[in-house]
């Protein structure tokens, strides 16, 4: 094939190529439930398909696309599959997928106002939608869309450190629990805190922070001349869906002058549920909140979000004034989002959120979230009626933890751990469902995260029946 140093295709070629891409995506949305959600392959198998030197000469575009459709798009777990229960599934939606295609196709730079005022405005508008949902001040508050919860948490902690500690954080101490998401620990270490500056507070039997132990830790650190500066609460723990006692934690933070960050990456969207305000009571008292639209707001990866009570906290933390940006600063109402976070070059993430909310309306999102919560509760009721299952952590915000434990067998804890680990492995090997384990109270348990609005109770029952079949065979 001839070289193409302008990287252009004819109008006819572009349309044909684009139509095939769209047809492929439509086929995925329409037929994914008919496929197995699990794909396994070794490094050797992948190397045999893909390993090669970068080609000096190009190939026909249709040939490359066909190869990718057959060997790349099919070689992955389907996280939007109705029987993908593990981690946090990614159900996504077609409107947002196409919106992302538009943003990428136009290659919109969403860092500064002058380059794309509409993109910046849509980020302001959609951030304000979220501020209002969480009862943060819409005039004074602010936020930024990030690649995910990890980057949102990192951005929050850098902001908290700047606001509470200034340039000297040598004596600063941060508090979290044994159920706080691991991205927070990664963020804390990334921004230069030593292990000795991190306090991991044990949780109680409901996997919520022990308030007494938290108060004791803060008091001890103050007596030793240290500076308690940040407390991380969880609104929807990844393991269990549990929400910390946010009201009580906020009171501690106010009394001790501590920054209160709430990691609601998983559970934040439950604010739209029927009893969401009760479930997330106190979330509006945070200084900052992480929310992940690519989880329970059904957006494609990557899309996280950080909300703060005062937008100036972000600009005062991240604004830099290099010479090459001096001509594009604008006025203070025209927000340059590269001044509100770590990234300078930013993709146009707000578009998919904006278009999907405008297309479906918040009521559709409310109903989808209510459905997920009710499905988990229905699953818990079903399991409790069986002599073969034990609930370890009840249905909370769409997550439930349980283990196969036939009463008549009177199995030891070690035997139960081995049995449930093997059931999970057999399910994954069957490729019929993605169901992995976690560890709660030193027990290996099966965990279902049921946030996919297209997952039915029949899907759940079929998976549980398959688990019982494997369990019986493993005990023979």
Coordinates of C-alpha atoms in Angstrom, one line a residue:
X1 CA 0.0 0.0 0.0
X2 CA 1.2 3.5 -0.8
X3 CA 2.3 5.8 2.0
X4 CA -0.2 8.4 3.2
X5 CA 1.7 11.2 5.0
X6 CA -1.5 13.3 5.3
X7 CA -3.4 10.5 7.0
X8 CA -6.5 11.2 4.9
X9 CA -9.2 9.0 3.4
X10 CA -11.7 9.8 0.7
X11 CA -15.2 10.8 1.8
X12 CA -16.5 7.4 0.5
X13 CA -13.8 5.5 2.4
X14 CA -14.5 7.4 5.6
X15 CA -18.2 6.8 5.4
X16 CA -17.9 3.1 4.7
X17 CA -15.3 2.7 7.5
X18 CA -17.5 4.7 10.0
X19 CA -20.6 2.8 9.1
X20 CA -18.9 -0.5 9.8
X21 CA -17.6 0.8 13.2
X22 CA -21.1 2.0 14.1
X23 CA -22.6 -1.4 13.0
X24 CA -20.1 -3.2 15.1
X25 CA -21.0 -1.1 18.2
X26 CA -24.7 -1.6 17.6
X27 CA -24.3 -5.3 17.2
X28 CA -22.4 -5.3 20.5
X29 CA -25.2 -3.5 22.4
X30 CA -27.8 -5.7 20.8
X31 CA -26.2 -9.1 21.2
X32 CA -23.8 -8.9 24.1
X33 CA -26.1 -10.9 26.4
X34 CA -25.9 -13.8 24.0
X35 CA -22.1 -14.1 24.4
X36 CA -20.0 -15.4 27.3
X37 CA -19.0 -12.5 29.6
X38 CA -15.6 -14.0 30.4
X39 CA -12.6 -14.2 28.1
X40 CA -9.4 -15.9 29.2
X41 CA -6.1 -16.0 27.3
X42 CA -2.4 -16.5 28.2
X43 CA 0.3 -14.0 27.3
X44 CA 1.7 -16.6 24.9
X45 CA -1.6 -16.8 23.1
X46 CA -1.8 -13.0 22.8
X47 CA 1.8 -12.8 21.6
X48 CA 1.1 -15.3 18.9
X49 CA -1.7 -13.1 17.6
X50 CA -0.3 -9.6 18.0
X51 CA 3.5 -9.6 18.5
X52 CA 5.3 -8.1 15.5
X53 CA 7.5 -5.2 14.5
X54 CA 5.9 -1.9 13.7
X55 CA 5.1 -2.2 10.0
X56 CA 6.9 0.2 7.7
X57 CA 4.1 0.0 5.1
X58 CA 0.4 0.2 5.9
X59 CA -2.4 -2.2 5.1
X60 CA -5.9 -1.8 3.8
X61 CA -8.0 0.0 6.4
X62 CA -10.8 -2.5 6.1
X63 CA -8.4 -5.4 6.7
X64 CA -7.0 -3.8 9.8
X65 CA -10.5 -3.1 11.1
X66 CA -11.7 -6.6 10.5
X67 CA -8.7 -8.0 12.4
X68 CA -9.4 -5.7 15.4
X69 CA -13.1 -6.6 15.5
X70 CA -12.3 -10.3 15.4
X71 CA -9.2 -10.5 17.7
X72 CA -9.3 -7.4 19.9
X73 CA -12.9 -6.5 20.6
X74 CA -13.8 -10.2 21.2
X75 CA -10.7 -10.8 23.4
X76 CA -12.0 -9.1 26.5
X77 CA -14.4 -9.6 29.4
X78 CA -17.8 -8.0 28.6
X79 CA -18.2 -5.8 31.7
X80 CA -21.6 -4.6 30.4
X81 CA -22.9 -8.2 30.2
X82 CA -26.0 -9.0 32.4
X83 CA -24.0 -11.8 34.2
X84 CA -20.9 -9.7 34.9
X85 CA -21.3 -9.3 38.6
X86 CA -17.7 -8.6 39.7
X87 CA -15.7 -5.6 40.6
X88 CA -18.0 -2.7 39.5
X89 CA -19.6 -3.6 36.2
X90 CA -19.6 -1.0 33.4
X91 CA -23.1 -1.1 31.8
X92 CA -22.6 2.1 29.8
X93 CA -25.2 3.3 27.2
X94 CA -25.2 3.9 23.5
X95 CA -25.8 7.6 23.5
X96 CA -22.7 8.2 25.7
X97 CA -20.7 5.9 23.5
X98 CA -21.6 7.8 20.4
X99 CA -21.0 11.1 22.3
X100 CA -17.5 10.0 23.1
X101 CA -17.0 9.2 19.4
X102 CA -18.0 12.8 18.5
X103 CA -15.7 14.3 21.1
X104 CA -12.8 12.1 19.8
X105 CA -13.6 12.7 16.2
X106 CA -13.5 16.4 16.6
X107 CA -10.5 16.0 18.9
X108 CA -11.7 18.8 21.2
X109 CA -9.2 20.2 23.7
X110 CA -11.2 20.7 26.9
X111 CA -8.5 22.4 28.9
X112 CA -8.9 26.1 28.3
X113 CA -12.0 28.3 27.6
X114 CA -10.5 30.0 24.6
X115 CA -10.0 26.8 22.6
X116 CA -13.5 25.3 23.2
X117 CA -15.9 27.6 25.1
X118 CA -18.8 25.3 24.5
X119 CA -16.9 22.4 26.0
X120 CA -15.9 24.4 29.1
X121 CA -19.5 25.6 29.4
X122 CA -20.9 22.1 29.3
X123 CA -18.5 21.0 32.0
X124 CA -19.6 23.9 34.1
X125 CA -23.2 23.1 33.5
X126 CA -22.9 19.4 34.2
X127 CA -20.7 19.9 37.3
X128 CA -23.5 22.3 38.5
X129 CA -26.1 19.5 38.0
X130 CA -24.0 17.3 40.3
X131 CA -23.4 20.0 42.8
X132 CA -27.2 20.5 43.1
X133 CA -27.8 16.8 43.5
X134 CA -25.4 16.6 46.4
X135 CA -26.6 19.9 47.9
X136 CA -23.3 21.6 47.4
X137 CA -23.4 25.4 46.8
X138 CA -23.7 25.9 43.1
X139 CA -22.4 29.5 43.0
X140 CA -19.4 29.0 45.3
X141 CA -18.8 25.3 44.6
X142 CA -17.1 23.7 41.7
X143 CA -15.5 20.6 40.4
X144 CA -13.7 18.8 37.5
X145 CA -14.2 15.7 35.4
X146 CA -11.2 13.3 35.7
X147 CA -10.2 10.0 34.2
X148 CA -11.8 8.1 37.1
X149 CA -12.1 7.9 40.8
X150 CA -8.4 7.4 41.3
X151 CA -7.5 10.7 39.8
X152 CA -10.4 12.4 41.5
X153 CA -9.2 11.2 44.9
X154 CA -5.7 12.2 44.1
X155 CA -6.9 15.7 43.1
X156 CA -8.9 16.0 46.3
X157 CA -6.0 15.0 48.5
X158 CA -3.6 17.4 46.8
X159 CA -6.2 20.2 47.3
X160 CA -6.8 19.2 51.0
X161 CA -3.0 19.2 51.6
X162 CA -2.6 22.7 50.1
X163 CA -5.6 24.2 52.0
X164 CA -4.8 22.7 55.4
X165 CA -1.0 22.3 55.4
X166 CA 0.4 24.8 52.9
X167 CA 3.9 23.8 51.8
X168 CA 4.9 22.0 55.0
X169 CA 3.1 18.7 55.5
X170 CA 5.9 16.9 57.4
X171 CA 3.6 16.5 60.5
X172 CA 0.3 16.0 58.7
X173 CA -1.7 12.8 59.3
X174 CA -4.5 11.4 57.2
X175 CA -7.3 9.0 58.4
X176 CA -9.1 6.3 56.4
X177 CA -10.5 2.8 57.2
X178 CA -9.7 -0.7 56.2
X179 CA -12.6 -0.5 53.7
X180 CA -11.5 2.7 52.0
X181 CA -10.8 2.1 48.4
X182 CA -7.1 1.3 47.6
X183 CA -6.9 4.3 45.1
X184 CA -6.7 6.6 48.2
X185 CA -3.7 4.8 49.6
X186 CA -2.1 5.0 46.2
X187 CA -2.9 8.7 46.0
X188 CA -1.5 9.4 49.5
X189 CA 1.8 7.7 48.7
X190 CA 2.0 9.3 45.3
X191 CA 1.9 12.8 46.7
X192 CA 4.7 12.1 49.1
X193 CA 3.2 11.0 52.5
X194 CA 5.1 8.5 54.4
X195 CA 3.6 5.3 55.8
X196 CA 3.9 6.7 59.3
X197 CA 1.5 9.6 58.3
X198 CA -1.4 7.2 57.4
X199 CA -3.9 6.0 60.0
X200 CA -6.0 3.0 58.9
X201 CA -9.0 2.9 61.4
X202 CA -10.7 -0.5 61.9
X203 CA -14.3 -0.9 60.9
X204 CA -17.1 -2.4 62.9
X205 CA -19.2 -5.5 62.2
X206 CA -21.2 -3.5 59.6
X207 CA -17.9 -2.5 57.9
X208 CA -18.4 1.2 59.0
X209 CA -15.7 3.3 60.6
X210 CA -15.3 2.8 64.4
X211 CA -15.9 6.4 65.6
X212 CA -14.4 5.8 69.0
X213 CA -11.2 4.4 67.5
X214 CA -11.1 7.4 65.1
X215 CA -11.4 9.9 67.9
X216 CA -8.7 8.1 69.9
X217 CA -6.3 8.1 67.0
X218 CA -6.9 11.9 66.4
X219 CA -6.4 12.7 70.1
X220 CA -3.2 10.6 70.3
X221 CA -1.7 12.3 67.2
X222 CA -2.5 15.8 68.6
X223 CA -0.9 15.0 71.9
X224 CA 2.3 13.9 70.0
X225 CA 2.4 17.2 68.2
X226 CA 1.2 16.0 64.8
X227 CA -1.4 17.6 62.5
X228 CA -4.6 15.7 61.7
X229 CA -5.5 17.3 58.4
X230 CA -7.8 15.0 56.4
X231 CA -10.4 12.3 57.0
X232 CA -11.7 10.1 54.1
X233 CA -15.2 8.7 54.5
X234 CA -16.7 6.1 52.2
X235 CA -20.2 6.4 50.6
X236 CA -20.5 3.0 49.0
X237 CA -17.6 0.7 49.9
X238 CA -16.5 -1.4 46.9
X239 CA -16.5 -4.5 49.0
X240 CA -19.9 -4.2 50.6
X241 CA -21.7 -1.0 49.4
X242 CA -21.5 0.2 53.0
X243 CA -21.8 3.9 53.8
X244 CA -19.8 5.4 56.8
X245 CA -21.6 7.5 59.4
X246 CA -21.1 10.7 57.5
X247 CA -22.9 13.0 59.8
X248 CA -20.9 12.0 62.8
X249 CA -17.6 12.1 60.8
X250 CA -18.4 15.6 59.6
X251 CA -18.9 16.8 63.2
X252 CA -15.5 15.4 64.1
X253 CA -13.9 17.2 61.2
X254 CA -15.5 20.5 62.0
X255 CA -14.5 20.2 65.7
X256 CA -10.9 19.3 64.8
X257 CA -10.5 21.5 61.7
X258 CA -9.9 18.5 59.5
X259 CA -10.7 18.3 55.7
X260 CA -13.5 15.9 55.1
X261 CA -13.3 14.0 51.8
X262 CA -15.9 11.5 50.9
X263 CA -15.1 8.8 48.4
X264 CA -18.5 8.2 46.8
X265 CA -17.1 6.9 43.5
X266 CA -19.3 3.8 43.8
X267 CA -22.3 4.9 45.9
X268 CA -22.7 8.5 45.1
X269 CA -25.2 8.0 42.3
X270 CA -27.6 6.5 44.8
X271 CA -28.4 10.1 45.6
X272 CA -31.0 9.6 42.8
X273 CA -32.6 6.7 44.5
X274 CA -36.0 6.8 46.3
X275 CA -34.3 6.8 49.7
X276 CA -30.9 8.0 48.5
X277 CA -30.8 11.1 50.6
X278 CA -31.3 9.0 53.7
X279 CA -28.7 6.4 52.6
X280 CA -26.2 9.1 52.0
X281 CA -27.2 11.4 54.9
X282 CA -24.4 13.9 55.7
X283 CA -22.7 13.7 52.3
X284 CA -23.5 17.4 51.7
X285 CA -21.3 18.3 54.7
X286 CA -18.1 17.1 53.0
X287 CA -15.4 19.5 51.8
X288 CA -14.9 17.4 48.7
X289 CA -16.7 14.4 47.1
X290 CA -15.5 11.9 44.5
X291 CA -18.2 10.5 42.2
X292 CA -17.6 8.1 39.3
X293 CA -20.1 8.7 36.4
X294 CA -18.5 5.6 34.6
X295 CA -20.0 3.5 37.4
X296 CA -23.6 4.0 38.5
X297 CA -24.3 6.9 36.1
X298 CA -23.8 4.4 33.3
X299 CA -21.1 6.3 31.3
X300 CA -18.3 4.7 29.3
X301 CA -14.8 4.7 30.7
X302 CA -13.0 7.0 31.5
X303 CA -15.1 9.4 33.6
X304 CA -14.6 10.4 37.3
X305 CA -15.5 13.6 39.0
X306 CA -14.4 15.7 41.9
X307 CA -16.8 18.1 43.6
X308 CA -15.6 20.8 46.1
X309 CA -17.5 23.3 48.3
X310 CA -15.4 26.2 47.0
X311 CA -14.0 26.2 43.4
X312 CA -11.2 28.6 44.4
X313 CA -9.7 25.7 46.4
X314 CA -8.9 24.0 43.1
X315 CA -7.6 27.1 41.2
X316 CA -5.4 28.1 44.2
X317 CA -4.0 24.6 44.2
X318 CA -3.4 23.9 40.6
X319 CA -3.0 27.2 38.7
X320 CA 0.3 27.8 36.9
X321 CA 1.1 30.6 34.6
X322 CA 3.6 29.5 31.9
X323 CA 4.5 32.0 29.3
X324 CA 3.0 30.0 26.5
X325 CA -0.5 30.2 28.1
X326 CA -0.5 33.9 28.9
X327 CA -2.6 34.9 25.8
X328 CA -5.5 32.6 26.6
X329 CA -6.4 33.4 30.3
X330 CA -9.7 35.2 29.7
X331 CA -11.8 36.5 32.6
X332 CA -12.5 34.8 35.9
X333 CA -15.9 33.5 34.8
X334 CA -14.4 31.7 31.8
X335 CA -13.0 28.7 33.6
X336 CA -9.8 27.1 32.3
X337 CA -10.2 23.6 33.7
X338 CA -6.5 22.9 33.4
X339 CA -6.3 25.3 36.3
X340 CA -8.6 23.1 38.4
X341 CA -6.7 19.8 38.2
X342 CA -3.5 18.0 37.2
X343 CA -4.1 17.6 33.5
X344 CA -3.3 20.3 31.0
X345 CA -4.4 18.4 27.9
X346 CA -7.9 17.0 28.6
X347 CA -10.4 15.2 26.5
X348 CA -14.0 16.4 26.3
X349 CA -15.5 14.2 29.0
X350 CA -18.6 16.3 29.8
X351 CA -20.2 15.7 26.4
X352 CA -21.2 12.1 27.0
X353 CA -22.7 12.9 30.5
X354 CA -24.5 16.0 29.0
X355 CA -26.0 14.1 26.0
X356 CA -27.1 11.1 28.0
X357 CA -28.8 13.1 30.7
X358 CA -30.5 15.3 28.1
X359 CA -31.6 12.3 26.1
X360 CA -32.9 10.0 28.8
X361 CA -33.6 12.4 31.7
X362 CA -32.8 12.0 35.3
X363 CA -35.9 10.0 35.9
X364 CA -34.5 7.2 33.8
X365 CA -31.4 7.2 35.9
X366 CA -33.4 7.2 39.1
X367 CA -35.4 4.2 38.0
X368 CA -32.3 2.3 36.9
X369 CA -30.6 2.9 40.3
X370 CA -33.8 1.9 42.2
X371 CA -34.0 -1.2 40.2
X372 CA -30.4 -2.2 41.1
X373 CA -30.9 -1.7 44.8
X374 CA -34.2 -3.7 44.7
X375 CA -32.6 -6.5 42.7
X376 CA -29.8 -6.9 45.3
X377 CA -32.5 -7.0 48.1
X378 CA -34.5 -9.5 46.2
X379 CA -31.4 -11.7 45.8
X380 CA -30.8 -11.5 49.5
X381 CA -34.4 -12.6 50.3
X382 CA -33.9 -15.5 47.9
X383 CA -30.7 -16.6 49.4
X384 CA -32.0 -16.4 53.0
X385 CA -34.7 -18.9 52.1
X386 CA -32.1 -21.5 51.1
X387 CA -30.4 -24.0 53.4
X388 CA -27.3 -23.8 51.1
X389 CA -26.4 -20.1 51.4
X390 CA -25.2 -17.8 54.1
X391 CA -25.4 -14.0 53.9
X392 CA -22.1 -12.4 55.1
X393 CA -22.9 -8.8 54.2
X394 CA -26.5 -7.9 53.4
X395 CA -27.7 -6.1 50.2
X396 CA -26.4 -2.5 50.4
X397 CA -26.5 -0.1 47.5
X398 CA -26.7 -3.0 44.9
X399 CA -23.9 -5.1 46.5
X400 CA -24.4 -8.4 48.3
X401 CA -21.8 -10.8 49.8
X402 CA -22.6 -14.5 50.5
X403 CA -21.1 -17.9 50.6
X404 CA -22.1 -21.4 49.7
X405 CA -22.5 -23.1 53.1
X406 CA -24.9 -26.1 53.2
X407 CA -26.2 -26.3 56.8
X408 CA -26.3 -30.1 56.8
X409 CA -22.5 -30.4 55.9
X410 CA -21.3 -28.5 59.0
X411 CA -18.1 -27.5 57.1
X412 CA -15.1 -25.9 58.8
X413 CA -14.1 -22.3 58.0
X414 CA -11.1 -23.5 56.0
X415 CA -13.3 -25.9 54.0
X416 CA -15.8 -23.1 53.3
X417 CA -13.0 -20.8 52.1
X418 CA -11.6 -23.5 49.8
X419 CA -15.1 -24.4 48.5
X420 CA -16.2 -20.9 47.7
X421 CA -12.9 -20.0 46.1
X422 CA -13.2 -23.1 43.9
X423 CA -16.9 -22.3 43.0
X424 CA -15.8 -18.9 41.8
X425 CA -13.0 -20.4 39.7
X426 CA -15.4 -23.0 38.2
X427 CA -17.9 -20.2 37.3
X428 CA -15.2 -18.2 35.6
X429 CA -13.8 -21.2 33.8
X430 CA -17.3 -21.9 32.5
X431 CA -17.3 -18.4 31.1
X432 CA -21.0 -18.1 31.8
X433 CA -20.7 -15.5 34.5
X434 CA -18.1 -13.2 36.1
X435 CA -18.3 -13.9 39.8
X436 CA -15.2 -13.5 41.9
X437 CA -14.5 -13.5 45.6
X438 CA -13.5 -11.0 48.2
X439 CA -12.5 -11.4 51.9
X440 CA -14.8 -10.1 54.7
X441 CA -14.1 -10.8 58.4
X442 CA -11.4 -13.2 57.3
X443 CA -13.9 -15.3 55.3
X444 CA -13.7 -15.9 51.5
X445 CA -17.1 -14.9 50.1
X446 CA -18.8 -14.5 46.7
X447 CA -19.6 -10.9 45.9
X448 CA -22.3 -9.7 43.5
X449 CA -22.5 -6.1 42.3
X450 CA -25.8 -5.7 40.6
X451 CA -25.7 -2.2 39.0
X452 CA -26.5 -3.3 35.5
X453 CA -30.1 -2.3 34.7
X454 CA -30.3 -5.0 32.1
X455 CA -29.5 -7.8 34.6
X456 CA -32.6 -9.7 35.5
X457 CA -33.5 -11.8 38.5
X458 CA -33.5 -14.8 36.2
X459 CA -29.9 -14.1 35.3
X460 CA -29.1 -14.1 39.1
X461 CA -31.0 -17.3 39.7
X462 CA -29.3 -19.1 36.9
X463 CA -25.9 -18.1 38.2
X464 CA -26.7 -19.2 41.7
X465 CA -28.1 -22.5 40.5
X466 CA -24.8 -23.0 38.6
X467 CA -22.9 -22.2 41.7
X468 CA -24.9 -24.8 43.7
X469 CA -24.2 -27.4 40.9
X470 CA -20.5 -26.8 41.2
X471 CA -20.6 -26.8 45.0
X472 CA -22.3 -30.2 45.1
X473 CA -19.8 -31.7 42.7
X474 CA -16.8 -30.2 44.6
X475 CA -18.0 -31.8 47.8
X476 CA -18.4 -35.3 46.2

